[in-house]
Coordinates of C-alpha atoms in Angstrom, one line a residue:
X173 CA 0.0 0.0 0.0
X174 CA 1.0 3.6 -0.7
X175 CA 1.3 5.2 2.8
X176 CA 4.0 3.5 4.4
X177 CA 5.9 6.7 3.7
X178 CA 3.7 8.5 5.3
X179 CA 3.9 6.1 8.9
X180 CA 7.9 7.2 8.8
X181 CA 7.0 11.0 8.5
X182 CA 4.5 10.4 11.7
X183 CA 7.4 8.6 13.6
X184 CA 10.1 11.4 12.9
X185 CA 7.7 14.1 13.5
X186 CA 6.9 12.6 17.1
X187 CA 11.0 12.1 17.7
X188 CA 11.5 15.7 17.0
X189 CA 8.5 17.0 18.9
X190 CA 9.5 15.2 21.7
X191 CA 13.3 14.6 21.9
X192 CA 15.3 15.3 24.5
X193 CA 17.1 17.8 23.5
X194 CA 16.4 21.4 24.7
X195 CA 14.5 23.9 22.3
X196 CA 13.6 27.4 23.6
X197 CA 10.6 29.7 22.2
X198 CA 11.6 33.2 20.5
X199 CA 9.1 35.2 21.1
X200 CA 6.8 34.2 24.3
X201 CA 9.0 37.0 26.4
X202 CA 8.3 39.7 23.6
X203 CA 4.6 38.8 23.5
X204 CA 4.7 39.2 27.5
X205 CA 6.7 42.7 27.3
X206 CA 3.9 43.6 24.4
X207 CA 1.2 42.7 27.0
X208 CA 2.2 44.6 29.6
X209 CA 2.4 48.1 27.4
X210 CA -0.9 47.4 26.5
X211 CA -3.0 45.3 28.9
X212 CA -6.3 48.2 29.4
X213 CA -6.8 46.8 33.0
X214 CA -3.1 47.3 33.7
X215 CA -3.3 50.5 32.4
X216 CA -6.6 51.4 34.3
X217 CA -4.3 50.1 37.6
X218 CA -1.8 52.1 36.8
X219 CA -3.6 55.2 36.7
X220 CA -5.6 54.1 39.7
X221 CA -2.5 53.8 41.9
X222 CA -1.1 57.3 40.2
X223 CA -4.3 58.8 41.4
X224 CA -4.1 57.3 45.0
X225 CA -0.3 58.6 45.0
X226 CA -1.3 62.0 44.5
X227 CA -4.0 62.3 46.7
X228 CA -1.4 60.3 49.4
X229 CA 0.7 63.7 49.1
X230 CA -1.4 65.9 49.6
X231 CA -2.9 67.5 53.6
X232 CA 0.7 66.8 54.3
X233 CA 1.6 70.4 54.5
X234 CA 1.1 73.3 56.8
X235 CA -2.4 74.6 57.5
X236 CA -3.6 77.6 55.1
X237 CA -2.5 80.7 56.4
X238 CA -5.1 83.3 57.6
X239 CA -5.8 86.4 57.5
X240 CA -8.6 88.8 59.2
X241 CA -9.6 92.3 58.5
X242 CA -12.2 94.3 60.9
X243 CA -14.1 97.3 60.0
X244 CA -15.7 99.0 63.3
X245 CA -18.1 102.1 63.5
X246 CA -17.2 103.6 67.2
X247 CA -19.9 104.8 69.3
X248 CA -22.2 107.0 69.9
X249 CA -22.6 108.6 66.2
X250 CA -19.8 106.4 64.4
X251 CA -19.0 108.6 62.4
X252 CA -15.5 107.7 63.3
X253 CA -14.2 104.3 62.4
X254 CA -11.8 101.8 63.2
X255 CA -9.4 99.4 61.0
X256 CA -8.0 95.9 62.1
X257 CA -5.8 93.6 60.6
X258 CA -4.4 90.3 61.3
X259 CA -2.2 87.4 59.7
X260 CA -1.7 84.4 61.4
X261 CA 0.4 80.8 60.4
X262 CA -0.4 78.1 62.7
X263 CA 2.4 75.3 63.4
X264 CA 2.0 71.2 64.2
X265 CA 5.0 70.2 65.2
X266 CA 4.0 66.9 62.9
X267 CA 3.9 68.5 59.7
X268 CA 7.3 70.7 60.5
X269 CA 9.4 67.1 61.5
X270 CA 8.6 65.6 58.3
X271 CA 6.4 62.5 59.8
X272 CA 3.4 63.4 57.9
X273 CA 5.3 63.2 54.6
X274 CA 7.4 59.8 55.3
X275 CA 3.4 58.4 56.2
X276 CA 2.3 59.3 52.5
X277 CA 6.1 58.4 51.3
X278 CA 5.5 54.7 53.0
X279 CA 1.4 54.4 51.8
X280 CA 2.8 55.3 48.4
X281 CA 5.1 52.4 48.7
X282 CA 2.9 50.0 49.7
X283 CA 0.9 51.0 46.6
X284 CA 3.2 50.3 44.3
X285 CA 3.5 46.7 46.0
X286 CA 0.0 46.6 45.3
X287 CA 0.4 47.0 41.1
X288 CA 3.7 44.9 40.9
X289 CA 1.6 42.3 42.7
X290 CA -1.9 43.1 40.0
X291 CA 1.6 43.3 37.1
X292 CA 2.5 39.9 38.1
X293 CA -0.7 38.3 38.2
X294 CA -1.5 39.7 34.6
X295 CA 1.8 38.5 33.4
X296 CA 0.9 35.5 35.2
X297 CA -2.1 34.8 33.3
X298 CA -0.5 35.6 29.7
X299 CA 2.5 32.9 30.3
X300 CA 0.0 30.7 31.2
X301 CA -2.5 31.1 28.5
X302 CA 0.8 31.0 26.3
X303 CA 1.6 27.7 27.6
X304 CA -1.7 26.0 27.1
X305 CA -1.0 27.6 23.4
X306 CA 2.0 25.6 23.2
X307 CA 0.3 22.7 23.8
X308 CA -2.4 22.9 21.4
X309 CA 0.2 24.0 18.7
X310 CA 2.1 21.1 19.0
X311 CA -1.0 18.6 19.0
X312 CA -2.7 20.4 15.9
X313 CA 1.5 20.1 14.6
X314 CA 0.9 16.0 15.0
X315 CA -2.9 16.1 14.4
X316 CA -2.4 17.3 10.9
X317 CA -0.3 14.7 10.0
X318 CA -2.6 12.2 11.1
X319 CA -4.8 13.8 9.2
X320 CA -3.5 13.7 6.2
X321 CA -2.1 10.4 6.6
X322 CA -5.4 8.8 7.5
X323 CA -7.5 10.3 4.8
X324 CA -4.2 9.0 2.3
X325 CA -5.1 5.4 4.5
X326 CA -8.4 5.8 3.2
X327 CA -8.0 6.6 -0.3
X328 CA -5.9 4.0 -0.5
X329 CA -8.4 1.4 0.7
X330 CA -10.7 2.3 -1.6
X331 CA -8.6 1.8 -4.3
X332 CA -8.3 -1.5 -2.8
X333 CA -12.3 -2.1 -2.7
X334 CA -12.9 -1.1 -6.5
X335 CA -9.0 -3.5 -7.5
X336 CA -11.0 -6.2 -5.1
X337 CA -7.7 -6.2 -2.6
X338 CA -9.7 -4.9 0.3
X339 CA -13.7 -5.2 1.6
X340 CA -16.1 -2.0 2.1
X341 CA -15.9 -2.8 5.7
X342 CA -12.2 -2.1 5.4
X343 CA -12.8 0.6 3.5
X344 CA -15.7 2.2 5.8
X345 CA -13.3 1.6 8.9
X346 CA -10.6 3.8 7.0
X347 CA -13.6 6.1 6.2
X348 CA -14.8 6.9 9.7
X349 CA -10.9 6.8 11.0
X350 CA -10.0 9.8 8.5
X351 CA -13.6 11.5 9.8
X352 CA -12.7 11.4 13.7
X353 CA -9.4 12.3 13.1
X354 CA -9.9 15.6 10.8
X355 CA -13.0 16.2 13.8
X356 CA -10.6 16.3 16.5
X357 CA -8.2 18.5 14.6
X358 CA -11.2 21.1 14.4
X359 CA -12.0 20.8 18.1
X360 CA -8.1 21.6 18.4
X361 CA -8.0 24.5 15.9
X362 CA -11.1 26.4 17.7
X363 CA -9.4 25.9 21.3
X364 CA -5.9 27.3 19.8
X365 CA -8.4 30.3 17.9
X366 CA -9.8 30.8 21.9
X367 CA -6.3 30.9 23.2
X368 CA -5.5 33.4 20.8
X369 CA -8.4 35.3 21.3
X370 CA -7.6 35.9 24.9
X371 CA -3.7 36.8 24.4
X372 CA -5.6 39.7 22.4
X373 CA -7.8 40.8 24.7
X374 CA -4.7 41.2 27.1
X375 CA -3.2 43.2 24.4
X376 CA -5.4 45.6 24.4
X377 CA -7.1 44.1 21.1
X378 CA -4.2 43.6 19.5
X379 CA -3.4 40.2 17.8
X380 CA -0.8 38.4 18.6
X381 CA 0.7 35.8 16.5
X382 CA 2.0 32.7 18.2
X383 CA 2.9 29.1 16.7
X384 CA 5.4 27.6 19.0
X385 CA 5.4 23.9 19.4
X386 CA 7.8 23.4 22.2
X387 CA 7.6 24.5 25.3
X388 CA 10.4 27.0 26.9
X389 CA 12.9 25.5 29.1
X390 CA 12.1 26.2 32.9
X391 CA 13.4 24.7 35.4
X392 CA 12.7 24.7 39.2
X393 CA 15.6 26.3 41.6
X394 CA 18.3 24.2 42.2
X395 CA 18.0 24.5 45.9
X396 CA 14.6 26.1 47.2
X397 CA 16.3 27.7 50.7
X398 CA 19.0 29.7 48.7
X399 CA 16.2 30.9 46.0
X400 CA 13.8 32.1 48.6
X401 CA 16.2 34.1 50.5
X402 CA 17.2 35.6 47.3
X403 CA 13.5 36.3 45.7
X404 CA 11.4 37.1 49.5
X405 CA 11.9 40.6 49.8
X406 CA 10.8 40.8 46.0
X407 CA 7.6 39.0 46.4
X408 CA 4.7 42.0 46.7
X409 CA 2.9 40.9 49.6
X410 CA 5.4 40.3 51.3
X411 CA 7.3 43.3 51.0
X412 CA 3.7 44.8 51.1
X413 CA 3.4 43.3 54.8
X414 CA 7.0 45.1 55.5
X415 CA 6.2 48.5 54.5
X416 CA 2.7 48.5 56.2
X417 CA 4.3 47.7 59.4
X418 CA 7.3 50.7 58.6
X419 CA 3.8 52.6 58.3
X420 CA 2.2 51.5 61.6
X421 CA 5.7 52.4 63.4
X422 CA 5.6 55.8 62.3
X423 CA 1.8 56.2 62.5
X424 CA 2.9 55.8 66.7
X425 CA 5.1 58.2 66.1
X426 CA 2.7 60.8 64.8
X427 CA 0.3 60.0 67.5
X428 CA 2.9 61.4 70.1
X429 CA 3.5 64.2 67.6
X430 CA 0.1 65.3 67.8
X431 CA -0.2 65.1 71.3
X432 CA 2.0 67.7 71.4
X433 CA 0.8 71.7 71.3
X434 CA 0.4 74.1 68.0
X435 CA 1.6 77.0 68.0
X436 CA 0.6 79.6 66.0
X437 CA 2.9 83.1 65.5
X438 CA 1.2 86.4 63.3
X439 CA 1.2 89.8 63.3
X440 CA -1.7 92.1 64.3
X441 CA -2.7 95.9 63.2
X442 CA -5.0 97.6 65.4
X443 CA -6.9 100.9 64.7
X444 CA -7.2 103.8 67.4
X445 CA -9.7 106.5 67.8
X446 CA -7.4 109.5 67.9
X447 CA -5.5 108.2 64.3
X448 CA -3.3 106.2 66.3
X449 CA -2.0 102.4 65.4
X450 CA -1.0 99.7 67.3
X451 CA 0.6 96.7 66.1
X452 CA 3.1 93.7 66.9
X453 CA 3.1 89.8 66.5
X454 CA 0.7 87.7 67.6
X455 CA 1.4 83.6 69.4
X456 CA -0.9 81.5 70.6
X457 CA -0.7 77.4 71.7
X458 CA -3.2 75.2 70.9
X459 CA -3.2 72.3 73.7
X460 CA -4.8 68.8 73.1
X461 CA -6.2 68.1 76.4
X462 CA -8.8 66.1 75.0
X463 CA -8.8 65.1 71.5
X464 CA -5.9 63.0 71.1
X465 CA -7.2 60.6 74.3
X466 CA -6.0 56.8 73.7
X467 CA -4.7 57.4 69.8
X468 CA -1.2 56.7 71.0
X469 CA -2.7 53.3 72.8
X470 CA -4.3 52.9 69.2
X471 CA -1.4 53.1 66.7
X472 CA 0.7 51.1 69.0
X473 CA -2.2 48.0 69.0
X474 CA -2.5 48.3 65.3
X475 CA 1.8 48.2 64.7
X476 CA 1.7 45.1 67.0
X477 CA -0.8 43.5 64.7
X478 CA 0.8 44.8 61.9
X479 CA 3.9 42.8 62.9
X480 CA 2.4 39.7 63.6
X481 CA 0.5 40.1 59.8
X482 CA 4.2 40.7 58.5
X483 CA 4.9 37.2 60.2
X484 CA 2.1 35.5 59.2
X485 CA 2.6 36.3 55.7
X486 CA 5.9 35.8 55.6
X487 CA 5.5 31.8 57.2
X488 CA 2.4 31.3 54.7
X489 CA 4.5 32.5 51.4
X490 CA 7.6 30.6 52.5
X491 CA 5.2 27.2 52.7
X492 CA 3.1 27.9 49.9
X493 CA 5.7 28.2 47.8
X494 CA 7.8 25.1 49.2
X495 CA 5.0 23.3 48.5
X496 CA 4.9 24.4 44.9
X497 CA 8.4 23.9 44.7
X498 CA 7.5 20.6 46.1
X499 CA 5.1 19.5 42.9
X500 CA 7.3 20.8 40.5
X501 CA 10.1 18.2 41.1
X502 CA 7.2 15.6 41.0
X503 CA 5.7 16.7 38.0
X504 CA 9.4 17.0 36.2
X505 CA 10.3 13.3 37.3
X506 CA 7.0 12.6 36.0
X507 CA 7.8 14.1 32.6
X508 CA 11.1 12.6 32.1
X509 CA 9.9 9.2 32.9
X510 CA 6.9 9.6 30.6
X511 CA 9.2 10.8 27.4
X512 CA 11.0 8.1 27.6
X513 CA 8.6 5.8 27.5
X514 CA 6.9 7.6 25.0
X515 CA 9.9 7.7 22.3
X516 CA 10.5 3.7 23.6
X517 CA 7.0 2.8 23.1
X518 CA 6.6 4.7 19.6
X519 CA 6.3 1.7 17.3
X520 CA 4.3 3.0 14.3
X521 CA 6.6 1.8 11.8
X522 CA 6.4 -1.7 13.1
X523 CA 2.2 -1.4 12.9
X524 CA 2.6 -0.9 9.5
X525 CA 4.5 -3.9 8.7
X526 CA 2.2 -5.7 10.9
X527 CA -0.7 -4.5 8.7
X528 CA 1.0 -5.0 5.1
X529 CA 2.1 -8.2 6.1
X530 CA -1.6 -9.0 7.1
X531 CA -0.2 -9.7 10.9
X532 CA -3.0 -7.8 12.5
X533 CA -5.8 -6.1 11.0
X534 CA -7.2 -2.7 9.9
X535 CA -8.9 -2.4 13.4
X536 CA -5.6 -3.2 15.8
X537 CA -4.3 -1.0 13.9
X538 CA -6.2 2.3 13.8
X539 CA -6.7 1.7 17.8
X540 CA -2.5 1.3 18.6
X541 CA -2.1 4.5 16.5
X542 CA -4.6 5.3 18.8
X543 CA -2.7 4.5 21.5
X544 CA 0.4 6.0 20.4
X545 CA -1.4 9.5 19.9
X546 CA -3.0 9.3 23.5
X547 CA 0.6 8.3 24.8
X548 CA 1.6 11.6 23.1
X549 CA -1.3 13.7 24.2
X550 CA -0.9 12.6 27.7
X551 CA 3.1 13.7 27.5
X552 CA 1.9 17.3 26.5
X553 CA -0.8 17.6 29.1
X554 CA 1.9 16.6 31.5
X555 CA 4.4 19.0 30.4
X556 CA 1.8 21.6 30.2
X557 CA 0.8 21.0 34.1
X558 CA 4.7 20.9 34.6
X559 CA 5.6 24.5 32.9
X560 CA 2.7 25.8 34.5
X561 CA 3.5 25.2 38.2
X562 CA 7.2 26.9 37.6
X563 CA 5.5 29.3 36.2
X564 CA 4.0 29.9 39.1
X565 CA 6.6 28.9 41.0
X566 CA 8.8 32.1 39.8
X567 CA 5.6 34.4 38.9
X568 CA 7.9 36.9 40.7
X569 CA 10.7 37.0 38.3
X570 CA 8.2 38.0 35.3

């Protein structure tokens, strides 16, 4: 029969997909740097946290200035008047020191925690939806071969039905084989149109053009201790948790700030009945008897839970990601093992003899290709799960 050249394509098609030697992808980091210029969402975060920044600096500086003026008709005809003026500047010893501007200096920081952590998460998303891509690329890669191949298989037998070489069961088998086959190759086309459809709407609407087939080389940390120490103070909630209790130690320190009195200094111009003027500086003290009762007591409960947050978060980010650090050596042993076993159990060429030779028949042989395809599909699901926990795994160093 005429398609044995066609087996031998299939078999060195599925030793290059799935070799073991290492081949990177070109352009997922572009597509990722594209995304992140023009991902609207990021965009609208970005402008967000801008907004909160600015509003963060400002009622950090001295109260407005003020300034009276007093028009008086004396008694008992006024026809003679009097003239008053005043300008005062009132003083917190808060707003002089500087705390009230390291406050909105350290809130500002812990914003900008807040979008690296949003940046990461869309990033996130992308190189995942880029890996599932990957996937599907290399299946429709192997499902078009099969394709072809099979509707070749069926041509072929019925050639064989009209030469009297083969039946129209035969024939209908080979039929229905070439129908499934193209069937799943649609299902696979419209899930790799859906993948690209999102990677555009995190463009911003843009298109993006991807056709990879083999997925980029990433590998767990050698040694998970040494990587953590390196990458903790870079993860976002963590050095979120820092900053917000930096924040609640200086928010204590403003409370004692503004315990203390305000002073205000002017000057003064007074008006007198016989044309003369009076005038000289003016100070006052404002004393908080009463309004600052228990904030002290207040901003040092909320920096004591502030520290116990930063804790907490730091124990629950060092085990969560252990434990991912955990599955993605699993997962990789699991890959290894299960591409060799794939490239030792692809025997294709050895069906075909079998079939030609009339060793097994039509049937056997459609379900071990079968077989051999679902051996295949299971590797890239595999690999998929794999690339997508480091992924995650090192979401911070997007």
């Amino acid at each position: 029969m005429k398609f044995q050249n066609k087996i031998r394509v299939i078999t060195m098609l599925f030793i290059t997909l799935f070799g073991m030697g290492e081949v990177y992808s070109q352009n997922s980091a572009s597509i990722l740097k594209s995304i992140e210029q023009n991902n609207l969402l990021l965009q609208a975060y970005r402008a967000e946290t801008d907004a909160e920044i600015l509003e963060n600096r400002t009622g950090i500086t001295l109260s407005n200035p003020e300034v009276e003026f007093h028009h008086l008709w004396v008694p008992p005809t006024g026809s003679k008047t009097r003239q008053d003026i005043s300008v005062s500047q009132s003083f917190d010893i808060a707003t002089i020191s500087g705390i009230r501007r390291k406050l909105a200096g350290k809130s500002n920081e812990i914003l900008e925690e807040e979008y690296r952590e949003e940046r990461i998460a869309t990033l996130l998303a992308a190189k995942i939806t880029l890996i599932n891509l990957t996937r599907t690329n290399a299946l429709i890669k192997i499902m078009e071969q099969r394709a072809k191949d099979a509707q070749q298989l069926a041509e072929s037998y019925r050639i064989g039905v009209e030469n009297g070489h083969n039946t129209i069961i035969e024939q209908n088998k080979a039929q229905i084989n070439a129908i499934t086959i193209n069937t799943e190759l649609q299902n696979l086309k419209l899930e790799q149109q859906q993948l690209l459809t999102e990677l555009r709407f995190m463009n911003g609407g843009i298109a993006i053009e991807y056709s990879d087939t083999i997925f980029d080389n990433q590998l767990p940390p050698a040694n998970f201790d040494e990587w953590y120490k390196q990458i903790e103070e870079q993860l976002p909630l963590y050095a979120a948790a820092q900053k917000a209790t930096e924040l609640s130690s200086k928010q204590v320190s403003l409370s004692r700030m503004e315990g203390l009195p305000e002073i205000s200094a002017g000057y003064m111009s007074e008006g007198l009945r016989k044309g003369d003027k009076a005038h000289g500086i003016t100070l006052g003290i404002s004393i908080p008897l009463w309004a600052n009762k228990n904030n002290i007591k207040q901003a040092k409960a909320a920096e004591h839970a502030s520290r116990l947050h930063e804790k907490s978060v730091e124990q629950q980010l060092y085990y969560t990601l252990y434990s991912q650090y955990e599955k993605c050596k699993t997962l990789n042993m699991n890959v290894v093992m299960l591409r060799k076993g794939v490239n030792e159990a692809n025997h294709s060429a050895k069906l075909y003899k079998a079939l030609t030779a009339g060793q097994i028949s039509l049937t056997d042989y459609i379900v071990e290709m079968q077989m051999i395809y679902d051996m295949f599909t299971q590797l890239f699901t595999l690999e998929c799960e794999y690339q997508t926990a480091v992924a995650e795994l090192r979401a911070v160093e997007l």
